[in-house]
Tab-separated table of C-alpha atoms in Angstrom:
chain	number	residue	atom	x	y	z
A	26	MET	CA	0.000	0.000	0.000
A	27	ALA	CA	1.425	3.382	-1.027
A	28	THR	CA	2.071	6.115	1.516
A	29	GLN	CA	-0.630	8.768	1.330
A	30	PRO	CA	0.209	12.487	1.340
A	31	VAL	CA	-0.816	14.849	4.126
A	32	PHE	CA	-2.697	18.080	3.436
A	33	PHE	CA	-3.411	21.400	5.072
A	34	LEU	CA	-6.355	22.981	3.264
A	35	SER	CA	-7.951	26.386	3.534
A	36	HIS	CA	-11.594	25.337	3.584
A	37	GLY	CA	-13.480	28.461	2.506
A	38	GLY	CA	-16.446	30.171	4.128
A	39	GLY	CA	-19.545	28.461	5.484
A	40	PRO	CA	-21.457	26.129	3.140
A	41	TRP	CA	-20.046	27.774	-0.006
A	42	PRO	CA	-20.275	24.728	-2.347
A	43	TRP	CA	-24.071	24.798	-1.924
A	44	LEU	CA	-24.395	28.470	-2.899
A	45	ASP	CA	-24.586	30.389	-6.161
A	46	GLY	CA	-23.581	33.895	-7.135
A	47	PRO	CA	-20.615	36.081	-6.134
A	48	PHE	CA	-19.951	34.398	-2.771
A	49	ARG	CA	-19.500	30.991	-4.414
A	50	GLU	CA	-17.614	32.448	-7.369
A	51	GLY	CA	-15.069	33.966	-5.003
A	52	PHE	CA	-13.923	30.446	-4.134
A	53	ALA	CA	-13.453	29.306	-7.748
A	54	LEU	CA	-9.667	28.906	-7.443
A	55	LEU	CA	-10.021	27.072	-4.146
A	56	GLU	CA	-12.650	24.813	-5.677
A	57	ALA	CA	-10.388	23.997	-8.619
A	58	SER	CA	-7.579	23.010	-6.257
A	59	LEU	CA	-9.900	20.795	-4.203
A	60	ARG	CA	-11.281	19.073	-7.293
A	61	ALA	CA	-7.714	18.306	-8.357
A	62	LEU	CA	-6.843	16.694	-5.035
A	63	PRO	CA	-7.864	13.040	-5.747
A	64	ALA	CA	-5.394	12.957	-8.639
A	65	MET	CA	-2.646	13.956	-6.193
A	66	LEU	CA	-3.055	10.650	-4.327
A	67	PRO	CA	-1.125	7.500	-5.246
A	68	GLU	CA	-4.287	5.404	-4.901
A	69	PRO	CA	-7.868	5.831	-3.665
A	70	PRO	CA	-7.855	6.248	0.118
A	71	LYS	CA	-9.289	3.907	2.694
A	72	ALA	CA	-10.549	6.933	4.629
A	73	VAL	CA	-9.930	10.625	5.265
A	74	LEU	CA	-9.068	11.820	8.765
A	75	VAL	CA	-9.993	15.501	9.146
A	76	ILE	CA	-8.723	17.800	11.877
A	77	SER	CA	-11.094	20.741	11.507
A	78	GLY	CA	-10.714	24.242	12.897
A	79	HIS	CA	-14.359	23.940	13.913
A	80	TRP	CA	-14.090	21.128	16.450
A	81	GLU	CA	-12.222	21.527	19.715
A	82	GLU	CA	-12.570	19.759	23.044
A	83	PRO	CA	-10.734	19.919	26.399
A	84	GLY	CA	-8.847	16.817	25.232
A	85	PHE	CA	-8.257	15.187	21.871
A	86	ALA	CA	-11.269	13.236	20.598
A	87	VAL	CA	-12.201	11.223	17.523
A	88	SER	CA	-15.600	10.607	15.936
A	89	SER	CA	-16.674	6.967	15.794
A	90	ALA	CA	-20.181	7.086	14.295
A	91	PRO	CA	-20.673	4.748	11.336
A	92	ARG	CA	-23.051	7.320	9.803
A	93	PRO	CA	-22.127	10.806	11.045
A	94	GLY	CA	-24.737	13.545	10.975
A	95	MET	CA	-24.312	17.231	10.186
A	96	VAL	CA	-23.231	20.195	12.308
A	97	TYR	CA	-24.511	23.484	10.857
A	98	ASP	CA	-21.950	25.666	12.591
A	99	TYR	CA	-22.575	28.925	10.733
A	100	PHE	CA	-25.186	31.656	10.652
A	101	GLY	CA	-26.710	34.106	8.220
A	102	PHE	CA	-26.805	31.785	5.213
A	103	PRO	CA	-29.885	30.811	3.137
A	104	GLU	CA	-32.368	28.459	4.757
A	105	HIS	CA	-31.587	25.571	2.410
A	106	THR	CA	-28.004	25.413	3.710
A	107	TYR	CA	-29.339	24.242	7.085
A	108	HIS	CA	-30.795	21.144	5.433
A	109	ILE	CA	-27.906	20.035	3.235
A	110	SER	CA	-26.292	16.657	3.721
A	111	TYR	CA	-22.858	15.218	3.089
A	112	PRO	CA	-23.659	11.510	3.479
A	113	ALA	CA	-20.160	10.042	3.685
A	114	PRO	CA	-19.846	7.044	5.996
A	115	GLY	CA	-17.706	7.181	9.096
A	116	SER	CA	-15.214	4.480	10.047
A	117	PRO	CA	-15.305	3.064	13.569
A	118	GLU	CA	-12.306	0.952	12.529
A	119	VAL	CA	-10.151	3.979	11.697
A	120	ALA	CA	-11.389	5.762	14.830
A	121	ALA	CA	-10.257	2.789	16.936
A	122	ARG	CA	-6.872	2.847	15.204
A	123	VAL	CA	-6.492	6.572	15.996
A	124	VAL	CA	-7.121	5.829	19.675
A	125	GLU	CA	-4.642	2.920	19.552
A	126	LEU	CA	-1.889	5.045	18.000
A	127	GLY	CA	-2.500	7.804	20.502
A	128	MET	CA	-2.305	5.361	23.386
A	129	ALA	CA	0.998	3.949	22.063
A	130	ALA	CA	2.430	7.486	22.097
A	131	GLY	CA	1.045	8.322	25.539
A	132	ILE	CA	-1.567	10.672	24.078
A	133	PRO	CA	-5.108	10.034	25.348
A	134	ILE	CA	-7.806	10.392	22.683
A	135	GLY	CA	-11.473	10.222	23.626
A	136	VAL	CA	-14.187	8.706	21.454
A	137	ASP	CA	-17.313	10.625	20.429
A	138	PRO	CA	-20.028	8.419	18.873
A	139	THR	CA	-22.326	11.366	18.144
A	140	ARG	CA	-20.110	13.978	16.470
A	141	GLY	CA	-21.189	14.907	12.931
A	142	PHE	CA	-19.470	16.744	10.094
A	143	ASP	CA	-18.904	20.488	10.619
A	144	HIS	CA	-18.480	22.873	7.706
A	145	GLY	CA	-14.697	22.704	7.961
A	146	THR	CA	-15.175	19.084	6.956
A	147	PHE	CA	-18.167	18.855	4.631
A	148	SER	CA	-17.620	22.092	2.678
A	149	MET	CA	-14.009	21.120	2.033
A	150	LEU	CA	-14.850	17.524	1.053
A	151	GLN	CA	-17.826	18.266	-1.200
A	152	PRO	CA	-15.636	19.390	-4.155
A	153	ILE	CA	-13.085	16.618	-3.486
A	154	TYR	CA	-15.510	13.700	-3.224
A	155	PRO	CA	-18.916	14.971	-4.387
A	156	ASP	CA	-20.308	11.433	-4.274
A	157	ALA	CA	-19.327	11.156	-0.593
A	158	GLN	CA	-18.053	7.638	-1.191
A	159	VAL	CA	-14.918	7.807	0.978
A	160	PRO	CA	-15.275	7.210	4.751
A	161	VAL	CA	-14.511	10.274	6.866
A	162	VAL	CA	-13.404	10.434	10.492
A	163	SER	CA	-13.173	13.709	12.425
A	164	LEU	CA	-10.520	14.530	15.015
A	165	ALA	CA	-10.977	17.284	17.601
A	166	MET	CA	-8.229	19.738	18.435
A	167	ARG	CA	-7.291	20.264	22.052
A	168	ALA	CA	-8.790	23.548	23.236
A	169	ASP	CA	-5.523	24.813	24.725
A	170	TYR	CA	-4.083	25.051	21.166
A	171	ASP	CA	-0.730	23.786	22.427
A	172	VAL	CA	1.504	23.627	19.348
A	173	ASP	CA	3.856	20.933	20.674
A	174	ALA	CA	0.943	18.700	21.679
A	175	HIS	CA	-0.611	18.927	18.219
A	176	LEU	CA	2.696	18.299	16.463
A	177	ALA	CA	3.163	15.242	18.693
A	178	LEU	CA	-0.333	14.016	17.867
A	179	GLY	CA	0.456	14.282	14.168
A	180	ARG	CA	3.653	12.270	14.618
A	181	ALA	CA	1.721	9.589	16.496
A	182	LEU	CA	-0.834	9.332	13.693
A	183	ALA	CA	1.709	9.190	10.859
A	184	PRO	CA	1.419	5.353	10.490
A	185	LEU	CA	-2.118	5.882	9.189
A	186	ARG	CA	-0.585	7.161	5.972
A	187	ASP	CA	0.786	3.687	5.224
A	188	GLU	CA	-2.633	2.211	5.991
A	189	GLY	CA	-4.488	4.093	3.280
A	190	VAL	CA	-5.684	7.059	5.349
A	191	VAL	CA	-5.286	10.625	4.085
A	192	VAL	CA	-4.682	13.051	6.961
A	193	VAL	CA	-6.129	16.521	6.325
A	194	GLY	CA	-5.772	19.598	8.486
A	195	SER	CA	-8.708	21.825	7.558
A	196	GLY	CA	-8.438	25.464	8.562
A	197	PHE	CA	-7.468	28.724	6.888
A	198	THR	CA	-4.113	30.435	6.479
A	199	PHE	CA	-5.841	33.727	7.389
A	200	HIS	CA	-8.746	33.805	9.832
A	201	ASN	CA	-9.595	37.185	11.261
A	202	LEU	CA	-13.263	37.738	10.445
A	203	ARG	CA	-13.043	41.473	11.172
A	204	LEU	CA	-10.453	41.799	8.399
A	205	PHE	CA	-12.048	39.749	5.622
A	206	ASN	CA	-12.061	42.915	3.517
A	207	PRO	CA	-9.440	45.152	1.887
A	208	GLU	CA	-7.999	45.920	5.349
A	209	GLY	CA	-6.840	42.313	5.495
A	210	ARG	CA	-4.699	42.577	2.376
A	211	ARG	CA	-1.467	43.564	4.125
A	212	PRO	CA	-1.571	41.235	7.158
A	213	SER	CA	-2.776	38.224	5.170
A	214	ALA	CA	-0.040	38.673	2.550
A	215	ALA	CA	2.654	39.146	5.185
A	216	PHE	CA	1.687	36.101	7.207
A	217	ASP	CA	1.087	33.944	4.137
A	218	GLY	CA	4.502	34.822	2.745
A	219	TRP	CA	6.148	33.741	5.986
A	220	LEU	CA	4.092	30.557	6.147
A	221	ARG	CA	4.830	29.533	2.569
A	222	HIS	CA	8.545	29.965	3.178
A	223	VAL	CA	8.366	27.830	6.323
A	224	LEU	CA	6.282	25.069	4.742
A	225	THR	CA	8.058	24.803	1.393
A	226	GLU	CA	11.621	26.098	1.705
A	227	VAL	CA	13.178	25.057	5.020
A	228	SER	CA	14.188	21.700	6.477
A	229	PRO	CA	11.617	19.620	8.356
A	230	GLU	CA	13.410	20.323	11.648
A	231	GLU	CA	13.454	24.060	11.007
A	232	ARG	CA	9.840	23.881	9.874
A	233	GLU	CA	8.689	22.626	13.245
A	234	GLN	CA	10.857	25.126	15.117
A	235	GLN	CA	9.432	28.016	13.117
A	236	LEU	CA	5.857	26.826	13.657
A	237	GLN	CA	6.463	26.531	17.390
A	238	ALA	CA	7.295	30.252	17.317
A	239	TRP	CA	4.508	31.195	14.884
A	240	GLU	CA	3.391	34.153	17.019
A	241	SER	CA	6.652	35.877	16.088
A	242	ALA	CA	5.793	35.727	12.384
A	243	PRO	CA	4.873	38.949	10.530
A	244	CYS	CA	1.302	40.017	11.370
A	245	ALA	CA	0.711	36.708	13.185
A	246	ARG	CA	-1.994	37.910	15.543
A	247	GLU	CA	-3.635	40.024	12.873
A	248	ALA	CA	-3.876	36.930	10.706
A	249	HIS	CA	-4.997	34.684	13.573
A	250	ALA	CA	-6.541	36.613	16.422
A	251	ARG	CA	-7.510	33.147	17.642
A	252	GLU	CA	-5.482	30.246	16.247
A	253	ASP	CA	-8.277	27.694	15.853
A	254	HIS	CA	-7.823	27.708	12.059
A	255	LEU	CA	-4.035	27.397	12.262
A	256	ILE	CA	-3.712	24.563	14.790
A	257	PRO	CA	-4.897	21.849	12.317
A	258	LEU	CA	-1.707	22.658	10.397
A	259	MET	CA	0.361	21.500	13.362
A	260	VAL	CA	-1.204	18.038	13.267
A	261	ALA	CA	-0.638	17.875	9.513
A	262	VAL	CA	3.014	18.897	9.824
A	263	GLY	CA	3.575	16.361	12.604
A	264	ALA	CA	2.108	13.619	10.403
A	265	ALA	CA	4.178	14.816	7.428
A	266	GLY	CA	7.473	14.033	9.161
A	267	ALA	CA	10.360	14.704	6.790
A	268	ASP	CA	8.159	15.090	3.705
A	269	PRO	CA	8.549	18.374	1.810
A	270	GLY	CA	5.628	20.755	1.408
A	271	THR	CA	4.174	22.053	-1.845
A	272	CYS	CA	1.711	24.922	-2.217
A	273	ILE	CA	-1.354	23.586	-4.050
A	274	TYR	CA	-3.605	26.640	-3.806
A	275	ALA	CA	-2.660	30.309	-3.710
A	276	GLN	CA	-4.885	33.358	-4.039
A	277	ASP	CA	-4.291	37.020	-3.240
A	278	ASP	CA	-7.697	38.499	-4.043
A	279	LEU	CA	-10.070	36.471	-1.894
A	280	ARG	CA	-12.922	38.562	-0.466
A	281	GLY	CA	-11.451	41.825	-1.699
A	282	GLY	CA	-7.752	41.201	-1.195
A	283	ILE	CA	-7.112	38.353	1.249
A	284	THR	CA	-4.160	36.048	0.575
A	285	ALA	CA	-4.821	32.370	1.301
A	286	SER	CA	-3.092	29.087	0.493
A	287	SER	CA	-3.162	25.287	0.920
A	288	TYR	CA	-0.389	22.682	1.105
A	289	ARG	CA	0.447	19.066	0.312
A	290	PHE	CA	3.230	17.145	2.107
A	291	SER	CA	4.688	14.123	0.339
A	292	GLN	CA	7.931	12.546	-0.867
A	293	ASP	CA	6.109	11.531	-4.024
A	294	THR	CA	6.301	14.123	-6.804
A	295	THR	CA	4.323	12.086	-9.360
A	296	PRO	CA	1.913	13.151	-10.697
A	297	SER	CA	3.068	16.738	-10.931
A	298	VAL	CA	0.968	18.825	-8.570
A	299	HIS	CA	1.645	21.925	-10.662
A	300	ASP	CA	0.485	20.219	-13.867
A	301	LEU	CA	-2.715	19.091	-12.154
A	302	LEU	CA	-3.400	22.578	-10.872
A	303	ARG	CA	-2.751	24.145	-14.261
A	304	LYS	CA	-5.307	21.809	-15.805
A	305	ALA	CA	-7.823	22.523	-13.049
A	306	HIS	CA	-7.400	26.292	-13.372
A	307	HIS	CA	-7.719	26.152	-17.162
A	308	ALA	CA	-11.048	24.379	-16.688
A	309	LEU	CA	-12.481	27.371	-14.796
């Protein structure tokens, strides 16, 4: 079984794949990158493990429902978006394996048999697997946002990659809702530039050291007044190990000027991520 890549994906706003008009159109580049993602895998996955910026608990937790429901964790959207469904199955087997790997590393992980898919999960997966055929398991962040703890969790879960599971950190490289407007142009570009350098140009050891000190990055707290949408990256980087990072989505005009990006971590460079993205963008 081939080793699966790890991803950190900016997941967009609310239930955007179920909308029409300018709001949906603003995510066209993101949507193209998400649609291209299955071709970036060496083989179809056994399951997807999602660490979403929209689920946190006092301690780490994993969803174990065989048929997860929906969590409509947004407001102000059209009525129909509170009745949508992403009917992917869960995987109690993968959930049990997550708990086992955590236990082996001395990291307790609780089990939640009732947790459904939040929009950091279903909105991101809808363009990737619109038929919802791949099992999905959700993993809660720890509410203290401890960077070292989340990096360690990612390292503990790395064996899943050799078992057919794609690990996805789902957040946003910029998440300050007050600045999702032209005022966010400067801080989002500054932080994104720093982040892209760290994720794609430095050694794996330096990468972790830089992320541990992320608050010292340019415009860090302007980009992430609260780091709930950044912490999923730490789990992804921990699971990535020594694998290099590649930027698979980059935009500098989101919502009037916001810079955002997404990343893939893998030793495998075939197929060419850049060729896939060029084809996806040309299809827009």
